[in-house]
Every structure is written in structure tokens, then in C-alpha cells.
Short mmCIF file of C-alpha atoms and ligand atoms in Angstrom, two decimals:
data_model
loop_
_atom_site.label_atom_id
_atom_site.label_comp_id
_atom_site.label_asym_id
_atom_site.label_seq_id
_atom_site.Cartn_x
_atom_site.Cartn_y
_atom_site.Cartn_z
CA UNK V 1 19.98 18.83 -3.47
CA UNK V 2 21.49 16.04 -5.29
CA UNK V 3 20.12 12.84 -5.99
CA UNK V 4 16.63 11.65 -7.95
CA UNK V 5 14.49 12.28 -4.89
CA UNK V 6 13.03 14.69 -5.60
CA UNK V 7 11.94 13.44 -9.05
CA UNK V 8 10.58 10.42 -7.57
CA UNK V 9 6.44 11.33 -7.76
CA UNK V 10 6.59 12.97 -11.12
CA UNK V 11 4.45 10.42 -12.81
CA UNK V 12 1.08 11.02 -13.11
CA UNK V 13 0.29 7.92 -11.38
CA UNK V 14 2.96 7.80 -9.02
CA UNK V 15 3.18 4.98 -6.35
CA UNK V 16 2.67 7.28 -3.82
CA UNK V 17 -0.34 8.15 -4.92
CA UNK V 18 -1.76 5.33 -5.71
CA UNK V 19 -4.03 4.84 -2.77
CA UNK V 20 -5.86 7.77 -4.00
CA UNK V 21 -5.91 6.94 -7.66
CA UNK V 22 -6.84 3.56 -7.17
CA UNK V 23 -9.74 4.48 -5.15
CA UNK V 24 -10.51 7.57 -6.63
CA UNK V 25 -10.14 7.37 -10.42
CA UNK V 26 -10.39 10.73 -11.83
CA UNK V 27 -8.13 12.29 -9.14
CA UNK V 28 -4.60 11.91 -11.16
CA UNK V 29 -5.99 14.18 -14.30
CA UNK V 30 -7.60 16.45 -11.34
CA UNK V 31 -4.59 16.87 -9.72
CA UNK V 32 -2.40 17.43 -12.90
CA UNK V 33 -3.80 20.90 -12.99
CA UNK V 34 -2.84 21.83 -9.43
CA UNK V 35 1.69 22.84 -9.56
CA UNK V 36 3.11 19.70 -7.24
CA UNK V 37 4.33 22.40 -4.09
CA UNK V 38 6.86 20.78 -1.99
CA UNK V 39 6.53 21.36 1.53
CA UNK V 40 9.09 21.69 4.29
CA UNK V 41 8.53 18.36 5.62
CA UNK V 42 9.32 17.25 2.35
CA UNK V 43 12.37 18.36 2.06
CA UNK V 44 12.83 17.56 5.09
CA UNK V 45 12.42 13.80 4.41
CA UNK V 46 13.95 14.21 1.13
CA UNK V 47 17.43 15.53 2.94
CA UNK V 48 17.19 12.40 5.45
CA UNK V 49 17.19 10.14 2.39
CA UNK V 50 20.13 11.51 0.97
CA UNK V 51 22.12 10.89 4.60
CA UNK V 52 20.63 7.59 4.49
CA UNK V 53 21.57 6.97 1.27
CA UNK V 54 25.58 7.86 1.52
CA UNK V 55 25.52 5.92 4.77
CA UNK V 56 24.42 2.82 2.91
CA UNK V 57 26.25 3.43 0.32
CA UNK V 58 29.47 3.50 2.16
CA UNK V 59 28.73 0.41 4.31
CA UNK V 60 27.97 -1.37 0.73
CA UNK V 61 30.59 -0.14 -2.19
CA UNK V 62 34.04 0.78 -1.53
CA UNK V 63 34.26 4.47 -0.30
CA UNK V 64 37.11 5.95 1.70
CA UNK V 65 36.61 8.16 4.72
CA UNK V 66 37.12 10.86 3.23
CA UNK V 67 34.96 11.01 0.26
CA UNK V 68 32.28 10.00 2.76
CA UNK V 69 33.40 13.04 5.34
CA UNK V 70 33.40 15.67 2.54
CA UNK V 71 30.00 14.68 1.09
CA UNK V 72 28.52 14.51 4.83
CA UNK V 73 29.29 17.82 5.20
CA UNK V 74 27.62 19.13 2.13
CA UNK V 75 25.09 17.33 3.58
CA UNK V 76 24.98 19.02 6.75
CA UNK V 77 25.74 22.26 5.74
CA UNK V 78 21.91 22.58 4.04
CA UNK V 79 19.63 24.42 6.26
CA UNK V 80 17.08 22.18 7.05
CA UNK V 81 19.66 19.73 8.73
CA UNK V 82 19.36 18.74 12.25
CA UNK V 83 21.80 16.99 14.30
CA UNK V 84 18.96 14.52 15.25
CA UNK V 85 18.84 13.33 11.58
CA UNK V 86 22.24 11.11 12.69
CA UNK V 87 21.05 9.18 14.82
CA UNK V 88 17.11 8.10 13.00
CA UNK V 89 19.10 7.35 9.72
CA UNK V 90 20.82 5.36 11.94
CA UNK V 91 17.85 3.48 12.82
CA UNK V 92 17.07 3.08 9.65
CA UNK V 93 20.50 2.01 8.14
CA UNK V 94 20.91 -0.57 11.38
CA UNK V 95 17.88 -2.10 9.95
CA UNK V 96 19.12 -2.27 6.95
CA UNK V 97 22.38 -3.78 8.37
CA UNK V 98 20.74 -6.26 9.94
CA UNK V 99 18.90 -7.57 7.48
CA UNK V 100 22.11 -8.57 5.39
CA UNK V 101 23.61 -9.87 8.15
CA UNK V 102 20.57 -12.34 8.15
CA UNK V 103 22.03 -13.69 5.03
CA UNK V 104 24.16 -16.67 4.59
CA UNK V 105 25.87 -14.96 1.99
CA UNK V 106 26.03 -11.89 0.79
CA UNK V 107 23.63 -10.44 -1.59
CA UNK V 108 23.26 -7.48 -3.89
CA UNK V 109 21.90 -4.76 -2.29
CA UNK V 110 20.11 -1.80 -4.42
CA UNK V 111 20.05 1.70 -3.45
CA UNK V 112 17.80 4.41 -4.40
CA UNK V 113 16.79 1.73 -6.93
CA UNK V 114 14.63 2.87 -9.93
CA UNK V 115 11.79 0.55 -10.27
CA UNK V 116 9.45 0.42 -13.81
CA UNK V 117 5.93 -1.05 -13.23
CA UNK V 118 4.24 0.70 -16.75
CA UNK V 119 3.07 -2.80 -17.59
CA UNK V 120 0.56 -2.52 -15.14
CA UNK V 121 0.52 1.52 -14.54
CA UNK V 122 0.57 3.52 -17.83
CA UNK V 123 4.07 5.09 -17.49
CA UNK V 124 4.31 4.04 -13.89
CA UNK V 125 7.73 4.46 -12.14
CA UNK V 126 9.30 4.64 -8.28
CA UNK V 127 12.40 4.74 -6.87
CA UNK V 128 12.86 2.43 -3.91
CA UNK V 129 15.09 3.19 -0.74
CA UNK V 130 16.24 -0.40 -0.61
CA UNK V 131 15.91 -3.87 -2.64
CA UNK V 132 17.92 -7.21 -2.17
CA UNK V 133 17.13 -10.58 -3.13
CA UNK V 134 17.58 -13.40 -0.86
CA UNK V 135 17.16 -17.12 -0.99
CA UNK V 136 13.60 -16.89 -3.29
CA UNK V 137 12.60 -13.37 -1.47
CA UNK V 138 12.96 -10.01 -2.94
CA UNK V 139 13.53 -7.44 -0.01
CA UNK V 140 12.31 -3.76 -0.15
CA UNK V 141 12.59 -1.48 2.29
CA UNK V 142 11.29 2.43 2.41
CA UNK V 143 12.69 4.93 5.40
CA UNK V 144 9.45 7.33 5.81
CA UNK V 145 10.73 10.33 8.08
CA UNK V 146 8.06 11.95 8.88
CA UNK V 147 5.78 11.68 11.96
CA UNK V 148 2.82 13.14 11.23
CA UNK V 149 0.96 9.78 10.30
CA UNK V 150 2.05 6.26 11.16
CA UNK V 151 2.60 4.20 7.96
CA UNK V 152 1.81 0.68 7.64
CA UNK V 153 3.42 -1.67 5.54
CA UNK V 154 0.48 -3.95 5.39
CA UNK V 155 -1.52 -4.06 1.94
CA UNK V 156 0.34 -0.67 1.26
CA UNK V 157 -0.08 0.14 -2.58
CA UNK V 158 2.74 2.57 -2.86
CA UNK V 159 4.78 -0.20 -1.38
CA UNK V 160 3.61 -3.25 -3.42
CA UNK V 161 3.75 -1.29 -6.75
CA UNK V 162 7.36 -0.51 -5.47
CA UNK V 163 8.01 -4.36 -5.27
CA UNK V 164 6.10 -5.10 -8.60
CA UNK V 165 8.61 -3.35 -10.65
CA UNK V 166 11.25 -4.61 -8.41
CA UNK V 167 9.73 -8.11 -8.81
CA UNK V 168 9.55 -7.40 -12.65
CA UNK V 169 12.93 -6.77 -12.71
CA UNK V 170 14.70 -9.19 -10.54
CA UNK V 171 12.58 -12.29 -11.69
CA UNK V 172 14.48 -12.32 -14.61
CA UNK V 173 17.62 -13.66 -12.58
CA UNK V 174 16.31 -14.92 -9.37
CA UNK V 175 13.59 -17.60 -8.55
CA UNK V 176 11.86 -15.26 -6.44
CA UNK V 177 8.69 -17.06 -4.34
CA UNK V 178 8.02 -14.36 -1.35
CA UNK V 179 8.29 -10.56 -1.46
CA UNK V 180 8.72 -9.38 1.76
CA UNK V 181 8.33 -5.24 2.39
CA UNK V 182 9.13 -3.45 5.00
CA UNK V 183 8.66 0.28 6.21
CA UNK V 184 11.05 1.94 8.75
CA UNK V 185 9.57 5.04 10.30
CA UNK V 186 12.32 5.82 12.87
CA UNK V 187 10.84 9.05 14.84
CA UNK V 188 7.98 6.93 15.46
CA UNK V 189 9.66 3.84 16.03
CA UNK V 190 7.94 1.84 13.62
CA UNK V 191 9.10 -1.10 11.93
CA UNK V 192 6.08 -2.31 9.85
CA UNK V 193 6.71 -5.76 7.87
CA UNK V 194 4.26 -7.28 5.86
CA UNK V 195 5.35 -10.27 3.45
CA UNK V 196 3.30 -12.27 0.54
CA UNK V 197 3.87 -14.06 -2.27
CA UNK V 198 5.09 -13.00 -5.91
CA UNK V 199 1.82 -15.15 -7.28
CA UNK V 200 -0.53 -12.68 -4.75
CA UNK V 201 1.24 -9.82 -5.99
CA UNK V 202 0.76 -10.13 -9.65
CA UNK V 203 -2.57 -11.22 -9.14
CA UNK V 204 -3.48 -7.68 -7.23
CA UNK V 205 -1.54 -6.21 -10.17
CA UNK V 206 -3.67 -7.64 -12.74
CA UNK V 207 -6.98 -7.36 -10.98
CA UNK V 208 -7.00 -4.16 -9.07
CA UNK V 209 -4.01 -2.64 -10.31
CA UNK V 210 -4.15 -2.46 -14.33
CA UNK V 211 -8.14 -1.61 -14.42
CA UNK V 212 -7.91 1.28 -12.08
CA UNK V 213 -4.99 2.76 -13.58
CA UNK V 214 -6.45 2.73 -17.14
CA UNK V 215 -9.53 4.40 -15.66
CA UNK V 216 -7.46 6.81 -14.35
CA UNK V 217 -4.86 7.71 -16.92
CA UNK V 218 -7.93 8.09 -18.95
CA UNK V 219 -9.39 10.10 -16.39
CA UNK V 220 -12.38 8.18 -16.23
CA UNK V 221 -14.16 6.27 -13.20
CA UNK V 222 -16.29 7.67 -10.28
CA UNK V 223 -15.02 10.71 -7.73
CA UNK V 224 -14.88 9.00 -4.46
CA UNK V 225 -13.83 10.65 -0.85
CA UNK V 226 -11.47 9.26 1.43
CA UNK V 227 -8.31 9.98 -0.05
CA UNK V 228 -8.63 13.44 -0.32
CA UNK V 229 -5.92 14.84 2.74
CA UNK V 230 -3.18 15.00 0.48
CA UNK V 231 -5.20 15.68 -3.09
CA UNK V 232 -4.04 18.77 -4.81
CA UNK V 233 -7.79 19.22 -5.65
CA UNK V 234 -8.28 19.01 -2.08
CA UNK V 235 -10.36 22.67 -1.55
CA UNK V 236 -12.15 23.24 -5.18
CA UNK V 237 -13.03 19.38 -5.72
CA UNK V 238 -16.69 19.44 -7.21
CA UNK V 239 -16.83 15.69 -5.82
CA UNK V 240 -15.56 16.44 -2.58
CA UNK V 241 -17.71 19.60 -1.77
CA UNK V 242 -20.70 18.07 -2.75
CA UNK V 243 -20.26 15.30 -0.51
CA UNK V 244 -19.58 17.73 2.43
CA UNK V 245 -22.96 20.08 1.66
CA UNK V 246 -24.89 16.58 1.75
CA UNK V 247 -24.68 16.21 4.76
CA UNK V 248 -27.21 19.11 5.53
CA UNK V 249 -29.84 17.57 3.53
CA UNK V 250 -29.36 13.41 4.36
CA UNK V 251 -30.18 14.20 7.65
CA UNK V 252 -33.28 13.18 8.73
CA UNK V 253 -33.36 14.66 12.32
CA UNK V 254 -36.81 13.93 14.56
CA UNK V 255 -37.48 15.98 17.85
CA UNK V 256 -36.11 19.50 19.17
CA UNK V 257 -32.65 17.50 21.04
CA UNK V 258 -30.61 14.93 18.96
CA UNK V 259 -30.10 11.65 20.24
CA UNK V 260 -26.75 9.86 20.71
CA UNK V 261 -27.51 7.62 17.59
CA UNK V 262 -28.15 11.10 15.87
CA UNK V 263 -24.61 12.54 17.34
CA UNK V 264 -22.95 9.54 16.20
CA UNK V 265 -24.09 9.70 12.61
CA UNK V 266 -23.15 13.15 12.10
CA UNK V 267 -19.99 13.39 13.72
CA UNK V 268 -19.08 10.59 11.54
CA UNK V 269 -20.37 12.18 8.49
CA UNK V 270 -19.04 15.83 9.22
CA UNK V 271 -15.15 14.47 9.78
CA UNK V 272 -13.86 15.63 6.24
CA UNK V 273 -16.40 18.89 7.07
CA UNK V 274 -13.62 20.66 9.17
CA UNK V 275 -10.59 19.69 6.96
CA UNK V 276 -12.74 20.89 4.33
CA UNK V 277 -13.51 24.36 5.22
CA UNK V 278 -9.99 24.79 6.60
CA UNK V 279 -8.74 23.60 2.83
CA UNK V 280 -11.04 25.99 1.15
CA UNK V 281 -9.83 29.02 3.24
CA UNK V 282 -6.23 28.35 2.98
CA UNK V 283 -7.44 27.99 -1.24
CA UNK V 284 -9.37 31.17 -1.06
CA UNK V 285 -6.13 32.84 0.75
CA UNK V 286 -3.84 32.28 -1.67
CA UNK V 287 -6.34 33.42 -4.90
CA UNK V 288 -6.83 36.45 -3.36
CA UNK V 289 -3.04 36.69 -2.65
CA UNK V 290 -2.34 35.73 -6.59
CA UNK V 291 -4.38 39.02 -7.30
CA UNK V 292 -7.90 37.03 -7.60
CA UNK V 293 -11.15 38.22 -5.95
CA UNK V 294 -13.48 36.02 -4.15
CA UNK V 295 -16.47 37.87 -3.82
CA UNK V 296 -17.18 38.61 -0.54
CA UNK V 297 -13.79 37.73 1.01
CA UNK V 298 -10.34 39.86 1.51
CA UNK V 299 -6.72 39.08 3.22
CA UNK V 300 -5.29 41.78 5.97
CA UNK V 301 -2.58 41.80 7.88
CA UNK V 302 -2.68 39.23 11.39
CA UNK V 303 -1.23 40.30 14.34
CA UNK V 304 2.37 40.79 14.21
CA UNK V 305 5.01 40.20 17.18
CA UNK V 306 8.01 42.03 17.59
CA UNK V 307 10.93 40.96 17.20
CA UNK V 308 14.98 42.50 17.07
CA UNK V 309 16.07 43.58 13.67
CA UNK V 310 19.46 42.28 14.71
CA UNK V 311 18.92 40.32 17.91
CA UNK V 312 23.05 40.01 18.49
CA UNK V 313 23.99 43.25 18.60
CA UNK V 314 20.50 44.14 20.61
CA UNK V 315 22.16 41.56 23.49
CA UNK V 316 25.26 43.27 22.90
CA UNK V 317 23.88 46.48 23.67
CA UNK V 318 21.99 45.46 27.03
CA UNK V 319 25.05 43.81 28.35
CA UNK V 320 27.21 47.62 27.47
CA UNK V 321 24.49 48.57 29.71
CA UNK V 322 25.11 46.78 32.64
CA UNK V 323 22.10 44.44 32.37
CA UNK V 324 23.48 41.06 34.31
CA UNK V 325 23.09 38.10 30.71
CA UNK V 326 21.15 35.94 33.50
CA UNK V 327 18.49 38.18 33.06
CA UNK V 328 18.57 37.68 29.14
CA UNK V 329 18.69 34.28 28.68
CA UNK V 330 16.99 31.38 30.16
CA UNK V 331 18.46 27.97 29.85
CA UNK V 332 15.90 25.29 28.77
CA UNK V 333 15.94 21.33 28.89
CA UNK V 334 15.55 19.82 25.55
CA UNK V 335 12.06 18.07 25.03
CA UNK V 336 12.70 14.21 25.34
CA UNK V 337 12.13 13.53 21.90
CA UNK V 338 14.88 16.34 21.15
CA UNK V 339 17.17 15.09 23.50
CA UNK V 340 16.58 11.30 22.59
CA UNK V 341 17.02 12.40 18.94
CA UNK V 342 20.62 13.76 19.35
CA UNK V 343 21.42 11.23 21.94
CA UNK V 344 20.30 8.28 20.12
CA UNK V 345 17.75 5.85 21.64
CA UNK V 346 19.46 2.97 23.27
CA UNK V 347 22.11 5.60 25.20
CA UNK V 348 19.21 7.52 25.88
CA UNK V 349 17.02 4.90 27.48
CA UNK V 350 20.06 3.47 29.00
CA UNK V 351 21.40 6.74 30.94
CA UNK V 352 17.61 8.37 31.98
CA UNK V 353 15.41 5.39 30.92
CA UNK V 354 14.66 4.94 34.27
CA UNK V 355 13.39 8.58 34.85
CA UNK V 356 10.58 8.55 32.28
CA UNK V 357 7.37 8.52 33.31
CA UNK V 358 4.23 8.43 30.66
CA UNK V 359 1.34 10.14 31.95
CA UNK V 360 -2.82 9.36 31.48
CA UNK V 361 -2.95 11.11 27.67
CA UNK V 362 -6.04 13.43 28.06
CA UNK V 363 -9.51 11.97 26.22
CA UNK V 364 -9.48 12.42 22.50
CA UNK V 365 -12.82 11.18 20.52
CA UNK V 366 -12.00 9.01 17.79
CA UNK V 367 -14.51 6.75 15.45
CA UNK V 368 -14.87 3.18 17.60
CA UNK V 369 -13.11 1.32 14.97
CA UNK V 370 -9.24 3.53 15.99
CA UNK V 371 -7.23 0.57 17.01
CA UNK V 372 -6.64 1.95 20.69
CA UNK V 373 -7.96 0.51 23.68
CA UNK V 374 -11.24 3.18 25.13
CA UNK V 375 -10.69 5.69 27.80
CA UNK V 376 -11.38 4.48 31.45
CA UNK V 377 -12.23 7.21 33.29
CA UNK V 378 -10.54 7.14 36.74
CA UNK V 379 -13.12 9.93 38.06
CA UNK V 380 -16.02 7.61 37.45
CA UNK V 381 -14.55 4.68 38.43
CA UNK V 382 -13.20 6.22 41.55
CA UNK V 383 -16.54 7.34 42.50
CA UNK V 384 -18.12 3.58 41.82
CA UNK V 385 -15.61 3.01 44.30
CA UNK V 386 -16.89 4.82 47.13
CA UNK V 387 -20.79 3.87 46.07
CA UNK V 388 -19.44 0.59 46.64
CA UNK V 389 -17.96 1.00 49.87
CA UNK V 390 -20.84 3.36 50.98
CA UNK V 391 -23.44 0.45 50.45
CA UNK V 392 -20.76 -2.14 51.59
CA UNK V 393 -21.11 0.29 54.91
CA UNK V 394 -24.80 0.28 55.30
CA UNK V 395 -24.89 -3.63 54.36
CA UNK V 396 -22.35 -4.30 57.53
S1 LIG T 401 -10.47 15.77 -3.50
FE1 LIG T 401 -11.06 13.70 -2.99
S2 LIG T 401 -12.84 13.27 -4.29
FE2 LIG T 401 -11.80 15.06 -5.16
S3 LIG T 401 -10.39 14.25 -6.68
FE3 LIG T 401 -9.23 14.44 -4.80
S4 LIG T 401 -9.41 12.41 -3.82
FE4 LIG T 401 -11.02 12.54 -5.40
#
């Protein structure tokens, strides 16, 4: 795939890791053992980019149709391309759109900008999606494509180091009072702003910033937990395990039945316990797969499903056969987020709109400080109900 996307997170203290190396110190040395796998969703996101990129790079330098036609279909023509991708860069590039047409005048817009920030971050470097200046404020803007996790713009490190080099940069030409960043996670429909000023943000720099990164391109400071989902040290962190096997030993438990207090604690404590064992085995997997024994452990075979060696001809056969093709296919309705996707949202909502309905989700336990409102639960409430009327009766 063209483009410097993918060597965006090569630093050792990259910007998108920074919530991890700023918290946990010793992590970027750790994780400098471990090869940097890219995932599918990664290049997943990485292929969205490019569209993104081309399609803001023709609405902002002189490109004819054509050039822009030919290197859309390159584009398409990778495997991992889905027609959906159309219409969420759209979202994303409308945004973008927007946003210049906010200006009175024109401004220079960057794209796929490379951004240095090693005067705070030992050899620390980014590439942003998006930067423009504006009237004393310094614009960045980052398309995240996936939809696993929604990201928030607010106080996020990957985006403010993003802005400090771009702030580094631009300050040399502009007066530049506000930085204002924004994240646009279209298959979530998020649009997460969060704006302060260039004084706050070199401030940070200097005070959390610069010691944490020394620490950690030393590889010195303290192993901490909380940032270890996306670690490459993930399953054989010392650190990390030993946190987990605490757990056993810092309970204190009284009685033969825990109480609620008791489940509280260690449901909070365990939460990393699951993602945990499930990193260790998917670790212990691949050794043995690299040749390595794990003493006590092997890999077999899971259960296999069959499937047509050459499913085309196989249908071609059947039908030779008489077999009606109704009875070989089944035509399915798109899920709504498919359909939406290669729709696009506003002719989606505006043809069927009407005929979505959003059922009761089902109850999921979460920690009490998840931002969503609690579960009422109809069932009980329903059955207060009747109590109510039931006494009402024998009051009347
Ligand atoms: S797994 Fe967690 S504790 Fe260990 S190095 Fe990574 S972030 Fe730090």
C-alpha cells in the first residue's frame, strides 16, 4: 500500500502509544522486543486513510478526474476494500469540508502531515490526518476507523503530542493562541472536539510529557497496569502477572458466603484476570506453534467444517442435476449497519428512518463509574406496579 501509514508508529515512543508509556514507563523498551504484528483491522484503517487521503487531496490541490479515477481504483482493487468505506470517508472528508468552509478565507490545509515533537519525546514523531491554521487556532483532525472502542478527543495524548509538533511547527509563522483537536470516528458516529490553549499545551509538554518520556526511553520508572490491552508484552509481562496472582492473596474474605461489598471488590480487581489468561493462551499457542514447548501444554487440531473445494462448479453441478437454485441459495437483508454503510447515512435515515426501531439492550454489568445511565428493570417495576394496585385494592 502506498503512502507513510503504515510507518507512522515506528518510533519507540510513538504518539499512539503514549497513553501507555506515559503511564507505564518501562513498557516502550518492553515492547521493543515483541515484532510490531499488524492486524486486519489495521490495515483495514490504514486502507480507509489512504481513500480519505486522495479524496482530500483532490478537493484541496489541483487534480483532474482522471488521475483521481485511476488511483481510486487501485484503491479499490485491494482486498480488504469494502464498498461501505465510500460513504464513512465521506463522513470524515465532509467534516473536513466543513471546517474550511468555516473560514473567512482560505487557509492551508496539511495532509498526512508529518509532525516532529523530539524536543519533548526523544525521537518522537506522528503523522497527522489533517492540520490547518486559522485566525490564532491550529486545527488537527484524526479519522479513527475502527469501532471496536470509542475514542475521545478530550485530554487524548496521542492527539495533543500530534498538535505539539504541529504547534512547534506552525508557531513559527502563525500567532497561534488555541489548538483545537478533533477526532472523527465515522462507523460510530463520533465527532469528539476538545480545544485548549497553546500555553496549556506546552505546559503538559514540559511537565508530564518530557519527564515520562526520558524515564521511558531510558527504560526506567515503575510497571503500572491499565494500559496493558494493546501492550505487546501483554501475556509474559512480569508486572502485569503479578498484579493478576495478587489478587488471590489481598483478599481478606470473612464467613463461608461473600458479601456484596466482597463481590464488588473482586469483580473489580479480577477485570484484567480474564483478558489475562485469554492473552497468555493465545501467547502459549503461538510458542508452541514456533516449535517451543510449554511444559504441560500442546496445540491439536479444533473442529473443522466442511466446506466445497470449488464451491462454483459444486452449484454448477447441483443445478446439471435438476436441483431447482431456490433451494441453494437464500436471499438475505443486509444488517442495518451494512446497508446504512453502502447507502450512506442521511439517504438511509431519510428513505427507512422511519422504520427503525431500537430495542431494550439486554443487562450488561459494568463498573458504576461507565458513563451510561443504570438498567431499570421493567420486570420489577412492573410487579411494584401491581403491589401497588393490589394494596390500592384492599385500601378502597
Ligand atoms: S503489560 Fe501492562 S504493566 Fe506490563 S509493560 Fe505492558 S502496559 Fe506495562
Amino acid at each position: 500500500m502506498e503512502g507513510n501509514h503504515k510507518d507512522r508508529n515506528h518510533a519507540l515512543l510513538s504518539a499512539s502509544g503514549a497513553s501507555r508509556w506515559m503511564n507505564c514507563n518501562p513498557s516502550a523498551r518492553l515492547e521493543d522486543m515483541f515484532p510490531d504484528c499488524s492486524s486486519e483491522y489495521a490495515e483495514e484503517g490504514t486502507l480507509a486513510h489512504e481513500i480519505s487521503e486522495l479524496k482530500l487531496l483532490k478537493y484541496t490541490t489541483p487534480m483532474s478526474q482522471r488521475a483521481f479515477n485511476s488511483k481510486m481504483k487501485k484503491l479499490k482493487s485491494y482486498k480488504l476494500y469494502k464498498p461501505e468505506m465510500e460513504n464513512y470517508t465521506d463522513v470524515y472528508v465532509d467534516n473536513i469540508k466543513e471546517l474550511l468552509m468555516s473560514f473567512d478565507k482560505p487557509g492551508t490545509a496539511e495532509i498526512e502531515k508529518k509532525v516532529d515533537f523530539s524536543e519533548y519525546v526523544p525521537e518522537g514523531f506522528g503523522t497527522c490526518d489533517f492540520v490547518t491554521v486559522d485566525n490564532g487556532t491550529l486545527y488537527i483532525r484524526d479519522l479513527k476507523y475502527g469501532k471496536g472502542v470509542p475514542v475521545s478527543a478530550q485530554d487524548n495524548p496521542q492527539l495533543m503530542l500530534y498538535s505539539l509538533g504541529a504547534y512547534l511547527e506552525f508557531s513559527l509563522f502563525n500567532d497561534i493562541e488555541n489548538i483545537n483537536m478533533g477526532i472523527i470516528q465515522p462507523r460510530l458516529d463520533i465527532v469528539s472536539i476538545f480545544e485548549i490553549s497553546a500555553d496549556e499545551l506546552v505546559k503538559w509538554a514540559e511537565n508530564e510529557v518530557k519527564p515520562n518520556a526520558e524515564k521511558a526511553f531510558n527504560g526506567e520508572g515503575d510497571f503500572k497496569i491499565g494500559q496493558c490491552t494493546f501492550c505487546r508484552a501483554k501475556a509474559i509481562c512480569r508486572a502485569r502477572a503479578e498484579a493478576n496472582m495478587s489478587l488471590e492473596t489481598e483478599m481478606k474474605l470473612k464467613g463461608n458466603i461473600l458479601s456484596n461489598e466482597e463481590i464488588g471488590e473482586i469483580l473489580n480487581r479480577a477485570r484484567d484476570v480474564v483478558k489475562w489468561v485469554k492473552d497468555i493462551e493465545n501467547y502459549c499457542q503461538q510458542a508452541i506453534l514456533r516449535g517451543e514447548y510449554v511444559p504441560g501444554w500442546k496445540v491439536v487440531e479444533g473442529r473443522s467444517v466442511r466446506a466445497f473445494s470449488d464451491t462454483e462448479k459444486a452449484m454448477e453441478v447441483l443445478k446439471e442435476k435438476g436441483i431447482a437454485e431456490e433451494l441453494m441459495y437464500e436471499r438475505k437483508v443486509l444488517t442495518l449497519t451494512q446497508l446504512e454503510g453502502v447507502i450512506g447515512k442521511k439517504d438511509f435515515n431519510e428513505y427507512v428512518g422511519d422504520f427503525i426501531i431500537k430495542p431494550k439492550g439486554k443487562p450488561t454489568l459494568v463498573p458504576e463509574s461507565d458513563k451510561r445511565a443504570p438498567y431499570v428493570n421493567d420486570v420489577i417495576n412492573a410487579s411494584d406496579d401491581f403491589i401497588n394496585l393490589d394494596n390500592n385494592g384492599k385500601d378502597d
